[in-house]
Short mmCIF file of C-alpha atoms and ligand atoms in Angstrom, two decimals:
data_model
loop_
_atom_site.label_atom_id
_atom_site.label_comp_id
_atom_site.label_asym_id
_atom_site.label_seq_id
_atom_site.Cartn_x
_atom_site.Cartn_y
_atom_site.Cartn_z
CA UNK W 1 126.71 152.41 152.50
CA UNK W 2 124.97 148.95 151.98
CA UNK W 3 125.94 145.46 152.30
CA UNK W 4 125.28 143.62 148.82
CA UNK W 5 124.80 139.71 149.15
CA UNK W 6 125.44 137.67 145.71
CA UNK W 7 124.16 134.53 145.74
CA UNK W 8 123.11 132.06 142.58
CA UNK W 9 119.19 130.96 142.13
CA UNK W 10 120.20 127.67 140.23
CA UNK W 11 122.38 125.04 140.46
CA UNK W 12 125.56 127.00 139.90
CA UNK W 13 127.63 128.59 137.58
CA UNK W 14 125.03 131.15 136.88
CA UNK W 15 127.56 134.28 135.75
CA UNK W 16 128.01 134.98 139.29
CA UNK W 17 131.65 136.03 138.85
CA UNK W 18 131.00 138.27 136.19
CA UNK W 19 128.28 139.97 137.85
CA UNK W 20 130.80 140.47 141.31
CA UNK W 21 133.71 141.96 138.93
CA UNK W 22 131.14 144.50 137.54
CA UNK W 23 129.77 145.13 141.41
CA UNK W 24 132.82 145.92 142.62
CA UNK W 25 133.50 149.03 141.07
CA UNK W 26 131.17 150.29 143.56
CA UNK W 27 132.45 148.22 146.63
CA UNK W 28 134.91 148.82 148.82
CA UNK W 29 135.40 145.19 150.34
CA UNK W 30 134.33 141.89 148.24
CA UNK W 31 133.91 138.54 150.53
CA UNK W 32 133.97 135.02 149.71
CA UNK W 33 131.21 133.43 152.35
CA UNK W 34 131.46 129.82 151.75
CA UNK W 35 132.47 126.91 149.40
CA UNK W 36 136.11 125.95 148.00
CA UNK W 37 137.95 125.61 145.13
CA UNK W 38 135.17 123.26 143.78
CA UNK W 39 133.80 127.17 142.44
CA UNK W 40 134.88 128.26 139.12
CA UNK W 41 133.44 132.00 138.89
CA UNK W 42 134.80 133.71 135.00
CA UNK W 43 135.76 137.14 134.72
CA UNK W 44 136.42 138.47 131.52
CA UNK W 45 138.35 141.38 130.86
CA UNK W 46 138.50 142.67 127.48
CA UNK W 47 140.55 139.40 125.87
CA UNK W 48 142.00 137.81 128.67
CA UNK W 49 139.80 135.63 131.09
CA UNK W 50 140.31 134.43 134.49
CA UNK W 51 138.39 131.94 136.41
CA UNK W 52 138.70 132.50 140.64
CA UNK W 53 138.00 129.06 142.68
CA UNK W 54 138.78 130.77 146.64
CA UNK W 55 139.98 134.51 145.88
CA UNK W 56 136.70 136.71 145.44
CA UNK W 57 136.17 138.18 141.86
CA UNK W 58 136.61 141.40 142.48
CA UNK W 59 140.56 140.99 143.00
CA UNK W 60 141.05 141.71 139.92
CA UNK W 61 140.25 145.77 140.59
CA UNK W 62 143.49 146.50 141.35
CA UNK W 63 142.87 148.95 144.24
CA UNK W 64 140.05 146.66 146.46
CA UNK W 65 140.21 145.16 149.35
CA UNK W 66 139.05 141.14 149.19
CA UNK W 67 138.66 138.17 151.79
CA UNK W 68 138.11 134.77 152.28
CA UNK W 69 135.36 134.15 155.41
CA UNK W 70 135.88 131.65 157.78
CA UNK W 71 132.48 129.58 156.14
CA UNK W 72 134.89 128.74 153.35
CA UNK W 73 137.22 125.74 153.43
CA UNK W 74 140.80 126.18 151.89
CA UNK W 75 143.59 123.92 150.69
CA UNK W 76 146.23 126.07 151.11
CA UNK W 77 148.03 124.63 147.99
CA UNK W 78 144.78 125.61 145.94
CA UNK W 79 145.02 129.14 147.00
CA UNK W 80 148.72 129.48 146.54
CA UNK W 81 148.59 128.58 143.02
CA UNK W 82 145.52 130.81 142.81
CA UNK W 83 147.41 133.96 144.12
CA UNK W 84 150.79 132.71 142.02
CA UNK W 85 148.43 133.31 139.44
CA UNK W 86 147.21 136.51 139.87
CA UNK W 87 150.67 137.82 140.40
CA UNK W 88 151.74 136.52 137.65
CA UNK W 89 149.23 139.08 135.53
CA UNK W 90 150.94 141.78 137.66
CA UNK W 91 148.35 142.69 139.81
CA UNK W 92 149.42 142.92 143.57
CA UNK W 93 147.86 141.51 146.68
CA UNK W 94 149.83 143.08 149.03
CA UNK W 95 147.77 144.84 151.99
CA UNK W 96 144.22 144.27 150.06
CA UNK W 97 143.87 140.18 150.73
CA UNK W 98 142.83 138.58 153.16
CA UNK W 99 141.93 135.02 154.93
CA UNK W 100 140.23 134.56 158.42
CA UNK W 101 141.95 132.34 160.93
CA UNK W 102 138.93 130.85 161.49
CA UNK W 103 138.76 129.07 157.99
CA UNK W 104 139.36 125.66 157.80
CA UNK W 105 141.44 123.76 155.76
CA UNK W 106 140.56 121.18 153.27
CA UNK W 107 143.56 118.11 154.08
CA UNK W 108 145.15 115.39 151.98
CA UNK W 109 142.97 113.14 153.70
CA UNK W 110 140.04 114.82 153.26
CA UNK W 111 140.55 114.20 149.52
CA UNK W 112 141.04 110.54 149.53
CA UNK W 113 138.27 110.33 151.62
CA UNK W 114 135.86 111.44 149.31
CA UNK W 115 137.65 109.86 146.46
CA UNK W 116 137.02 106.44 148.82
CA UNK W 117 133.11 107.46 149.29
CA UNK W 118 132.16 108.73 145.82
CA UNK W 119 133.83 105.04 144.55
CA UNK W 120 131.60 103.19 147.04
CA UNK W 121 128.62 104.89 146.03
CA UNK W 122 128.71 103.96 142.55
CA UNK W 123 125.54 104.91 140.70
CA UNK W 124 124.31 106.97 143.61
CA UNK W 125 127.41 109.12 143.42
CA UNK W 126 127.03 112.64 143.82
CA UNK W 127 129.35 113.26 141.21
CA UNK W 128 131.67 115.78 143.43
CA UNK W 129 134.27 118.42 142.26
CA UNK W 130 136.50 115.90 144.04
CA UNK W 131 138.06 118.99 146.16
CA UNK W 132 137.86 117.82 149.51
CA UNK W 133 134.66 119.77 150.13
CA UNK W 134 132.43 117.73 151.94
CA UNK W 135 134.84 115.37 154.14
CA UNK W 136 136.43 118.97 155.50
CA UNK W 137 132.69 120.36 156.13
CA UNK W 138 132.08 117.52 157.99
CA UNK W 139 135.22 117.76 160.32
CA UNK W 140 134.01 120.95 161.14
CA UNK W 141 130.80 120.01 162.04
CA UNK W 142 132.59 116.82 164.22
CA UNK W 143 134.39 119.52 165.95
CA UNK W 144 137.76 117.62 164.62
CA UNK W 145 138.71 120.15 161.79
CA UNK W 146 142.14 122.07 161.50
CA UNK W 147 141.79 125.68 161.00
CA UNK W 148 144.11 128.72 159.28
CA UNK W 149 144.73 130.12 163.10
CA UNK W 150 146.07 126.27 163.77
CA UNK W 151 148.50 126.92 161.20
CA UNK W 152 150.06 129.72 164.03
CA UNK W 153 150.89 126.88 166.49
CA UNK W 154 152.97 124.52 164.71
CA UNK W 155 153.04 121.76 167.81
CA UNK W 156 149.35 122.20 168.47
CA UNK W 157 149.12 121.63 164.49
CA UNK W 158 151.00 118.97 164.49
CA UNK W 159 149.46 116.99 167.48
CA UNK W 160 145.97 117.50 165.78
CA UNK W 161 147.28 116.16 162.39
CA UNK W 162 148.80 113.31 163.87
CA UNK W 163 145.22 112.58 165.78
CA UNK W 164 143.06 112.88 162.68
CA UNK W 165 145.35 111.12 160.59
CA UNK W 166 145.48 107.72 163.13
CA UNK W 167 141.60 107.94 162.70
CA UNK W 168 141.15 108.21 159.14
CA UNK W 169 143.74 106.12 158.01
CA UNK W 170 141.73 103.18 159.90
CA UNK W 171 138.77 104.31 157.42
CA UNK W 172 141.41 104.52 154.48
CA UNK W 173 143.02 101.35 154.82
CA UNK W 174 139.67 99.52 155.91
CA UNK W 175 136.96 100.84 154.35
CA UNK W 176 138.55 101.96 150.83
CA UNK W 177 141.10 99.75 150.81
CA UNK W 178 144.10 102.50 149.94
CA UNK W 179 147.38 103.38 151.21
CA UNK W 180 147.48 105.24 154.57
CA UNK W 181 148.89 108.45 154.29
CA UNK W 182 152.59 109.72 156.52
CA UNK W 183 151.96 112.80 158.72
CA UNK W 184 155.86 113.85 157.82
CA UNK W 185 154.94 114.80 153.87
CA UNK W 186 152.13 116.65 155.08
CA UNK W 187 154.05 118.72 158.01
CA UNK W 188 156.58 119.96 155.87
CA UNK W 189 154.74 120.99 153.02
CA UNK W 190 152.39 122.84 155.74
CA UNK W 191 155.14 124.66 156.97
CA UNK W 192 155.93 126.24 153.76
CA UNK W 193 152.37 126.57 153.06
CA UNK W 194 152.24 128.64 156.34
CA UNK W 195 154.90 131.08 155.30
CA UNK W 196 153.41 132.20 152.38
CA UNK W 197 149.61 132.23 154.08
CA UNK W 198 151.14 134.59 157.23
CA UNK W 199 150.64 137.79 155.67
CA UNK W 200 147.23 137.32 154.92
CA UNK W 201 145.51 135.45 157.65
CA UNK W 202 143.54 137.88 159.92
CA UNK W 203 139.86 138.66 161.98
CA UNK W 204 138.02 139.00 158.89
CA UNK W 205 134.51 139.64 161.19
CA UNK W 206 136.65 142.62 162.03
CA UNK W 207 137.83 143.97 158.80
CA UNK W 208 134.26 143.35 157.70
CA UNK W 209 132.92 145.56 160.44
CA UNK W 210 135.77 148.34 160.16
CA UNK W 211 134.91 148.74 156.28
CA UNK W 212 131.16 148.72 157.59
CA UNK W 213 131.82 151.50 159.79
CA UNK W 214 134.15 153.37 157.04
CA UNK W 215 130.66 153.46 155.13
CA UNK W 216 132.08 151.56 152.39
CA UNK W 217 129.80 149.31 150.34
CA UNK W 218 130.26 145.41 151.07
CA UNK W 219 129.77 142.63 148.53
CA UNK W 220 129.20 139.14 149.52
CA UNK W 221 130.13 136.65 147.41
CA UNK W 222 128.36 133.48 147.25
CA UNK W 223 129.19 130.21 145.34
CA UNK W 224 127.66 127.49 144.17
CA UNK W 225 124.20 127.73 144.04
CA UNK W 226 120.59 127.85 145.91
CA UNK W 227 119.75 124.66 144.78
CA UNK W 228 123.12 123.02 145.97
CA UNK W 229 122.94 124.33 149.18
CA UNK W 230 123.24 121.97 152.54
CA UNK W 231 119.81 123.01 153.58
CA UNK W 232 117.61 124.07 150.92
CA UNK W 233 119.37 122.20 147.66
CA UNK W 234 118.63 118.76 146.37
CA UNK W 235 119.77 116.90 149.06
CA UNK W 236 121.98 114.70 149.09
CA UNK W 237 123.14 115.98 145.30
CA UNK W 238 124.22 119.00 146.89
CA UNK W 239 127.79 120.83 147.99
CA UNK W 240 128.22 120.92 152.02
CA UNK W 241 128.07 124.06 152.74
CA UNK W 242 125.25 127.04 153.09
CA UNK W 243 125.24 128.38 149.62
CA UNK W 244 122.19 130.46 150.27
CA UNK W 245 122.05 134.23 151.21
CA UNK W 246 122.40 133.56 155.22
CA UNK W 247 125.32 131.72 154.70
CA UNK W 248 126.57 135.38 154.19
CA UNK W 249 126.34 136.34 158.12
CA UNK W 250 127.14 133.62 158.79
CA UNK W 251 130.52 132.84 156.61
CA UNK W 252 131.53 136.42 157.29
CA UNK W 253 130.45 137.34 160.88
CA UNK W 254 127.42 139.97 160.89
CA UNK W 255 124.26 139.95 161.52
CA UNK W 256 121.01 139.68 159.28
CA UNK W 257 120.25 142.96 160.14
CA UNK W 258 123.22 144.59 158.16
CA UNK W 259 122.03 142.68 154.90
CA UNK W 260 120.29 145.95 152.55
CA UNK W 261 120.16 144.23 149.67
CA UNK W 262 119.94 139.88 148.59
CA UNK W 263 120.84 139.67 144.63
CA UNK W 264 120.07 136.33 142.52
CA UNK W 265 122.27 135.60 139.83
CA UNK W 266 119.94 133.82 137.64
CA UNK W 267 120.74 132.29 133.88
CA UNK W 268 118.15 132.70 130.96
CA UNK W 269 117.80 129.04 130.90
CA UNK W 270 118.98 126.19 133.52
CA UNK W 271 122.31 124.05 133.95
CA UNK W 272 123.56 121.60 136.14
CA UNK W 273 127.16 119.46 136.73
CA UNK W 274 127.28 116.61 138.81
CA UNK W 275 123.72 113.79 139.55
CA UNK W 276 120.80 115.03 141.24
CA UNK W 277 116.95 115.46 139.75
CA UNK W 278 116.80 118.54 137.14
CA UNK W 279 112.98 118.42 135.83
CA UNK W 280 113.66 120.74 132.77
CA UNK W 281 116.81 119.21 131.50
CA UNK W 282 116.58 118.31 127.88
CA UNK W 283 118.65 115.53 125.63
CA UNK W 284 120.52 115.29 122.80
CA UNK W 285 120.68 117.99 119.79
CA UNK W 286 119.18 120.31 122.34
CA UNK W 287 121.55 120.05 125.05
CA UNK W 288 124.43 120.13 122.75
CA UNK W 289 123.37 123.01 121.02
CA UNK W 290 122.63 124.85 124.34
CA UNK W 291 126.60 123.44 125.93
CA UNK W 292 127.78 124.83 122.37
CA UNK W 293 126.28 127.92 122.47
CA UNK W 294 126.08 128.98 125.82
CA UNK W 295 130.00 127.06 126.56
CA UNK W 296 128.52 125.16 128.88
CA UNK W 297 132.00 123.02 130.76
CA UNK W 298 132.55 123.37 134.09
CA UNK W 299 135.12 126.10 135.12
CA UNK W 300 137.02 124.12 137.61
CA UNK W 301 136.46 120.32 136.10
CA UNK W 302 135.58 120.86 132.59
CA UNK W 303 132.97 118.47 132.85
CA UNK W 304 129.96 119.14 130.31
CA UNK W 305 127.27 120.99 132.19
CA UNK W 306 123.67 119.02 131.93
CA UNK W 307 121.54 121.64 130.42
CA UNK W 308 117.62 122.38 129.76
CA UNK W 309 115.10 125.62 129.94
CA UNK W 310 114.28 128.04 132.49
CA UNK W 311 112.53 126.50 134.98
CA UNK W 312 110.07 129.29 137.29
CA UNK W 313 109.42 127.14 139.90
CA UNK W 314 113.27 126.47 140.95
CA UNK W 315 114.20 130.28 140.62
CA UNK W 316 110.54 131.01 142.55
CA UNK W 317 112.26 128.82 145.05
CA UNK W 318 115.74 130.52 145.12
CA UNK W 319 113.47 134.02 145.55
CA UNK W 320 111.89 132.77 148.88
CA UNK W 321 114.77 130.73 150.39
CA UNK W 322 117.33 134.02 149.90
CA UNK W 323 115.06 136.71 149.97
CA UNK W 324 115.73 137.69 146.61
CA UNK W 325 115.51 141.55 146.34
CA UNK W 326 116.34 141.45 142.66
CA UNK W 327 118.52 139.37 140.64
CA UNK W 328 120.66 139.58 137.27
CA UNK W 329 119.24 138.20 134.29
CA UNK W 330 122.68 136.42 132.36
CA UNK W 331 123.19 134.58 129.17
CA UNK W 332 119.93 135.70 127.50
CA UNK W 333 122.28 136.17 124.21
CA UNK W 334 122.49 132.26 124.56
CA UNK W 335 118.83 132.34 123.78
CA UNK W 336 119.00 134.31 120.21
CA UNK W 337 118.92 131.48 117.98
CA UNK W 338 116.28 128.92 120.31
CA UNK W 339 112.72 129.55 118.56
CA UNK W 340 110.50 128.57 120.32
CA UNK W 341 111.73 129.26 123.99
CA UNK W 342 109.56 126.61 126.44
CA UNK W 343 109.40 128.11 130.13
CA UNK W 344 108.87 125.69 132.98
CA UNK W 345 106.05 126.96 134.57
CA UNK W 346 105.14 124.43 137.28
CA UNK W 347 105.27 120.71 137.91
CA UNK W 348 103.13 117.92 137.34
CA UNK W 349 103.08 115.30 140.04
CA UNK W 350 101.08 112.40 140.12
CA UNK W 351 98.32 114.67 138.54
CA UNK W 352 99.03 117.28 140.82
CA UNK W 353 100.02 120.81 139.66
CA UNK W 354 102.91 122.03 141.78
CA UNK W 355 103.70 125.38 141.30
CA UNK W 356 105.60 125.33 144.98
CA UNK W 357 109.09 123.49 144.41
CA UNK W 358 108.78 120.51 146.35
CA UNK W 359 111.96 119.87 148.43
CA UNK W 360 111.18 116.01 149.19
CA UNK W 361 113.60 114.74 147.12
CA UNK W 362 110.99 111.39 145.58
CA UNK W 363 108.43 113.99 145.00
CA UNK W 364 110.80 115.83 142.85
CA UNK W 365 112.23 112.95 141.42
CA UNK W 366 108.60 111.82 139.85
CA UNK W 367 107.68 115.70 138.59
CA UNK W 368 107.15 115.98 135.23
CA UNK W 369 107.98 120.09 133.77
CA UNK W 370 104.97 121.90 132.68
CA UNK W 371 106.14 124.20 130.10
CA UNK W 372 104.75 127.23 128.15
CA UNK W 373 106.03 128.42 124.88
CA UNK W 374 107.62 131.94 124.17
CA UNK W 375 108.44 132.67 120.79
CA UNK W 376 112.29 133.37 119.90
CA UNK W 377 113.88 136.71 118.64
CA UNK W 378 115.99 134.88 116.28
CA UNK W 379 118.36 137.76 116.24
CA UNK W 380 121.39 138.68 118.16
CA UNK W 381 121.02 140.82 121.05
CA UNK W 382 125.39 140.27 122.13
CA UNK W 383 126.60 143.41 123.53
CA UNK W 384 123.50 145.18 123.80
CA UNK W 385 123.71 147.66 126.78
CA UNK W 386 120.12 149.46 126.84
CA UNK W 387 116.95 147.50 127.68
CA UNK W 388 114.93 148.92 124.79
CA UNK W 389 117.20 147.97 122.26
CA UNK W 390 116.25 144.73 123.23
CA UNK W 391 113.94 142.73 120.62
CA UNK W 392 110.87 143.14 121.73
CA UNK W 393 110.06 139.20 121.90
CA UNK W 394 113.58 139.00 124.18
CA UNK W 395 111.41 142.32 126.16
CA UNK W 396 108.90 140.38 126.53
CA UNK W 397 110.51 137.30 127.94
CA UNK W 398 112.65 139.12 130.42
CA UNK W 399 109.62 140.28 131.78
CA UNK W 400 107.23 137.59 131.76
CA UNK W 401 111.02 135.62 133.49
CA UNK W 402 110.34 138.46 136.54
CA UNK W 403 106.93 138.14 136.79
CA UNK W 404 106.97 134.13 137.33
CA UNK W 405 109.98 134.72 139.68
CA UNK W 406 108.39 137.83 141.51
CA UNK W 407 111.57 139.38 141.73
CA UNK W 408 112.84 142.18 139.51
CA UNK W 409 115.83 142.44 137.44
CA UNK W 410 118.50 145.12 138.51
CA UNK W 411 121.27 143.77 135.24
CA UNK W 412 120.95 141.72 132.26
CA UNK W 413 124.13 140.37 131.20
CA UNK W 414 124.44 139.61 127.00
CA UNK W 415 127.53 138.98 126.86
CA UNK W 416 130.63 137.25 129.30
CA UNK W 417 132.50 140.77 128.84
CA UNK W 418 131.81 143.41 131.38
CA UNK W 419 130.56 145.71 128.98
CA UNK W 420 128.45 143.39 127.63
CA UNK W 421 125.54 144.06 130.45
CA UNK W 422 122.14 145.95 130.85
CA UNK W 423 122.07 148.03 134.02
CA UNK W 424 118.60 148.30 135.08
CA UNK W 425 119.39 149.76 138.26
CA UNK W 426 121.60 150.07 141.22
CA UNK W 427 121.28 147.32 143.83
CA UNK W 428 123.23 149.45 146.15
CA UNK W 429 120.78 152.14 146.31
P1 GDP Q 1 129.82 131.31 138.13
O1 GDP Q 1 130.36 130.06 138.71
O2 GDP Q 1 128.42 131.59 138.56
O3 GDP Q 1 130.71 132.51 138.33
O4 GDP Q 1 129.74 131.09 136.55
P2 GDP Q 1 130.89 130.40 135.63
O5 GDP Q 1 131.99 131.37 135.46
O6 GDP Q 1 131.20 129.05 136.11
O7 GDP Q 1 130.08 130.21 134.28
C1 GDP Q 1 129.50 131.28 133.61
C2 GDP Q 1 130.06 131.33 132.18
O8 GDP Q 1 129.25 132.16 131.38
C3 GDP Q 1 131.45 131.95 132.11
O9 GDP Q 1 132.14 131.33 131.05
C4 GDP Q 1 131.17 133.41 131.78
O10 GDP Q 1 132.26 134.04 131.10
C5 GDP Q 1 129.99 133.27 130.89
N1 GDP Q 1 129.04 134.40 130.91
C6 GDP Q 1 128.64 135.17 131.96
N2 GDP Q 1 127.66 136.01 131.59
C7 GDP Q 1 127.42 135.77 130.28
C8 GDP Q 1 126.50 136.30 129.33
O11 GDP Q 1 125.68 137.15 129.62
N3 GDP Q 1 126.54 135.76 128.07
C9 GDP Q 1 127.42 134.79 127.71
N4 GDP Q 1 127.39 134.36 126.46
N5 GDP Q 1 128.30 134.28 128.58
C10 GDP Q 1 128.29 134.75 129.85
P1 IMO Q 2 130.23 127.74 141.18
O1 IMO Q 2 130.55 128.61 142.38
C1 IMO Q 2 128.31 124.11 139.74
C2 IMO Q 2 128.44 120.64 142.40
C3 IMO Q 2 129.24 119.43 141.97
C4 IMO Q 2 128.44 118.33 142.61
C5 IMO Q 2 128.00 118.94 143.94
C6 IMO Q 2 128.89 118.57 145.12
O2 IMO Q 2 131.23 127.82 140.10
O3 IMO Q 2 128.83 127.98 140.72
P2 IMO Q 2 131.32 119.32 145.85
O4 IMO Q 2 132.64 119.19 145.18
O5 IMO Q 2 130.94 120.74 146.15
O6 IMO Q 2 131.17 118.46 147.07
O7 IMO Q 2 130.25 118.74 144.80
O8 IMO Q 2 128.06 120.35 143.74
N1 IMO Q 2 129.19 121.92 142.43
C7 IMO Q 2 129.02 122.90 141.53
N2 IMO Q 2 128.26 122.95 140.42
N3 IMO Q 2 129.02 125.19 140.12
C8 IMO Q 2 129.77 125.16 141.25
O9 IMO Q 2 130.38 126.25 141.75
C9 IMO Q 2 129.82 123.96 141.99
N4 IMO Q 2 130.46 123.58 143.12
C10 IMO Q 2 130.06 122.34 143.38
O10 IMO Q 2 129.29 119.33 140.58
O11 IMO Q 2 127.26 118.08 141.86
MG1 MG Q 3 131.25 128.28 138.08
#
């Protein structure tokens, strides 16, 4: 058995849902770590696609067992439709889903507060998923947050609704200048929201460790990316929560020492959604062409992803901060008509040759990309399922992609189907 941690080396939206789906044919539980509904993670499945937000991509293997950590944040209203959903395509949830009690929950208030915070910010705005993300991280860091398990104890819920709400409706009305919100709206639909979440709430941590001591593979399932993590992302353009490869222990309650294996979902070239520095972004025909190509809108917003080359030094990064054992190569197809291919090597600051990513976010800010040219294939390499029938100019970028990174690649996706992939080896073994 081995315990499989997904994470993304970028700035999200890096194929990791695709690469979980194909994963789990091997696991026996999949685990969502951390994050919200401000994830989007694509599966595709011969013609139909489905994007998850909260429910871990490998639901949609009809026999495996999936669960939501308590280091993710839910809106229960978010998940319902999400399971609704899944239903709907007749595949049943019954006895294989689950959601720790010790999850919290993302509130109505928590979304006009960050509605309130991103308008007050104005230029500086982080440019948010507007999901509720960050104001319910933050109530669980105050200590004040409401949790799945609270749902259990409807008067204790209640008297810690009514508390929160008397607090931040002072910072609604005051601060942002909106309508406070009634507790009585919110109680009732949280009682219907509770019936249909009873079933599934349990000890994850437990569950984990029975499956662990079943000998069943695990797969974590991270979201958002390395580079939007609390700690180690662009700070402050970054999501609230540990996106990075120890937010699996974490988010799911093991220890480090059970991790075998740390797997970077990494694209062929670089994207980004929301502000924040991004040193190898490019403009205009370029960008489109790469948002055309490569269908580059957000899977939960549909915002237009900002988009530019591969840049060594981030993914470098993303190998160091996770402990990147090897990571999946997606999206390279993207790359079949792009002649010549620029790599970001290292940066330039001040003069300075960086080849370290610097995390100070002014530093980074000033960097200028220092690229080197790889020629393009210019043919199509969609669908392609063995390494050597690669081109040998797309060979020879793959490779010169792991040896900048120092990491190996176990798959190479070339396509959004789950045939569509290059399987180099198994990160289970
Ligand atoms: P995630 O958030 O990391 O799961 O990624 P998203 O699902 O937000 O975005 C990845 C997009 O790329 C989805 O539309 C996938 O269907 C698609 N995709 C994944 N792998 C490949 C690939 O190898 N080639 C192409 N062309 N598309 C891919
Ligand atoms: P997946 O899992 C890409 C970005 C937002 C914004 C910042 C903070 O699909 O890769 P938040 O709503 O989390 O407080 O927004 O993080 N962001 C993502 N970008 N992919 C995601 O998820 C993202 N989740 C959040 O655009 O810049
Ligand atoms: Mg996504």
């Amino acid at each position: 058995m081995a315990t499989l941690v997904v994470v993304g080396s970028q700035w999200g939206d890096e194929g990791k849902g695709k690469i979980v789906d194909i994963l789990t044919e091997d696991a026996g539980l999949v685990a969502r770590y951390q994050g919200g509904h401000n994830a989007g993670h694509t599966v595709v499945i011969e013609e139909s696609e489905f994007v998850l937000h909260l429910i871990p991509s490998g639901i949609l293997h009809a026999q495996k067992q999936c669960l939501i950590g308590n280091g993710v944040v839910i809106d229960p209203a978010a998940l319902i439709e999400e399971v609704d959903d899944i239903e709907k395509r007749n595949l049943d949830l019954k006895g294989r889903f689950y959601i720790s009690r010790n999850a919290h929950l993302i509130m109505p208030y928590h979304l006009a507060l960050e509605k309130g915070s991103e308008n007050s910010l104005g230029d500086g705005k982080i440019g948010t998923t507007g999901r509720g993300i960050g104001p319910a991280y933050t109530d669980k860091m105050a200590r004040m947050g409401l949790r799945v398990g609270d749902l259990l104890h409807p008067d204790l819920f209640e008297q810690k609704l009514r508390a929160n709400l008397q607090h931040y409706n002072t910072v609604i009305r005051a601060l942002y200048h909106q309508e406070p919100l009634r507790a009585e709206p919110i109680l009732q639909a949280f009682v219907r929201h509770t019936e249909r979440m009873r079933p599934w709430i349990a000890d994850t941590s437990l569950l984990v460790h029975n499956a662990m001591i079943r000998g069943e593979h695990i797969l974590c399932e991270g979201a958002q990316g390395t580079l939007l993590d609390i700690d180690h992302g662009t700070y402050p353009f970054v999501t609230s929560s540990s996106a990075t490869a120890g937010g699996a222990c974490t988010g799911l309650g093991f220890g480090p020492g059970r991790v075998d294996h740390v797997l970077g979902v990494v694209k062929a070239y670089t994207t980004r959604v929301g502000s924040g520095p991004f040193p190898s972004e490019v403009q205009g025909a370029l960008d489109e062409k790469f948002r055309s190509i490569g269908k580059e809108f957000g899977a939960s917003t549909g915002r237009p992803r900002r988009c530019g080359w591969f840049d060594a030094v981030v993914v470098r990064y993303a190998a160091r901060v996770n402990g990147l054992n090897s990571a999946a190569l997606t999206k390279l197809d993207v790359l079949d008509t792009f002649d010549p291919i620029p790599i970001c090597t290292g940066y330039r600051h001040k003069g300075t040759l960086l080849s370290d990513f610097p995390t100070d976010l002014s530093i980074l800010e000033e960097c200028e990309p220092v690229y080197e040219e790889a020629p393009g294939w210019t043919t199509s390499t969609i669908g392609l399922t063995e390494f050597d029938a690669l081109p040998q100019r797309a060979q020879d970028y793959v490779r010169r992609l792991e040896d900048l990174i120092q990491t190996p690649f176990s798959l190479i996706s070339t396509g959004p189907a789950r045939t569509q992939t290059i399987r180099v080896c198994d990160p289970y073994r």
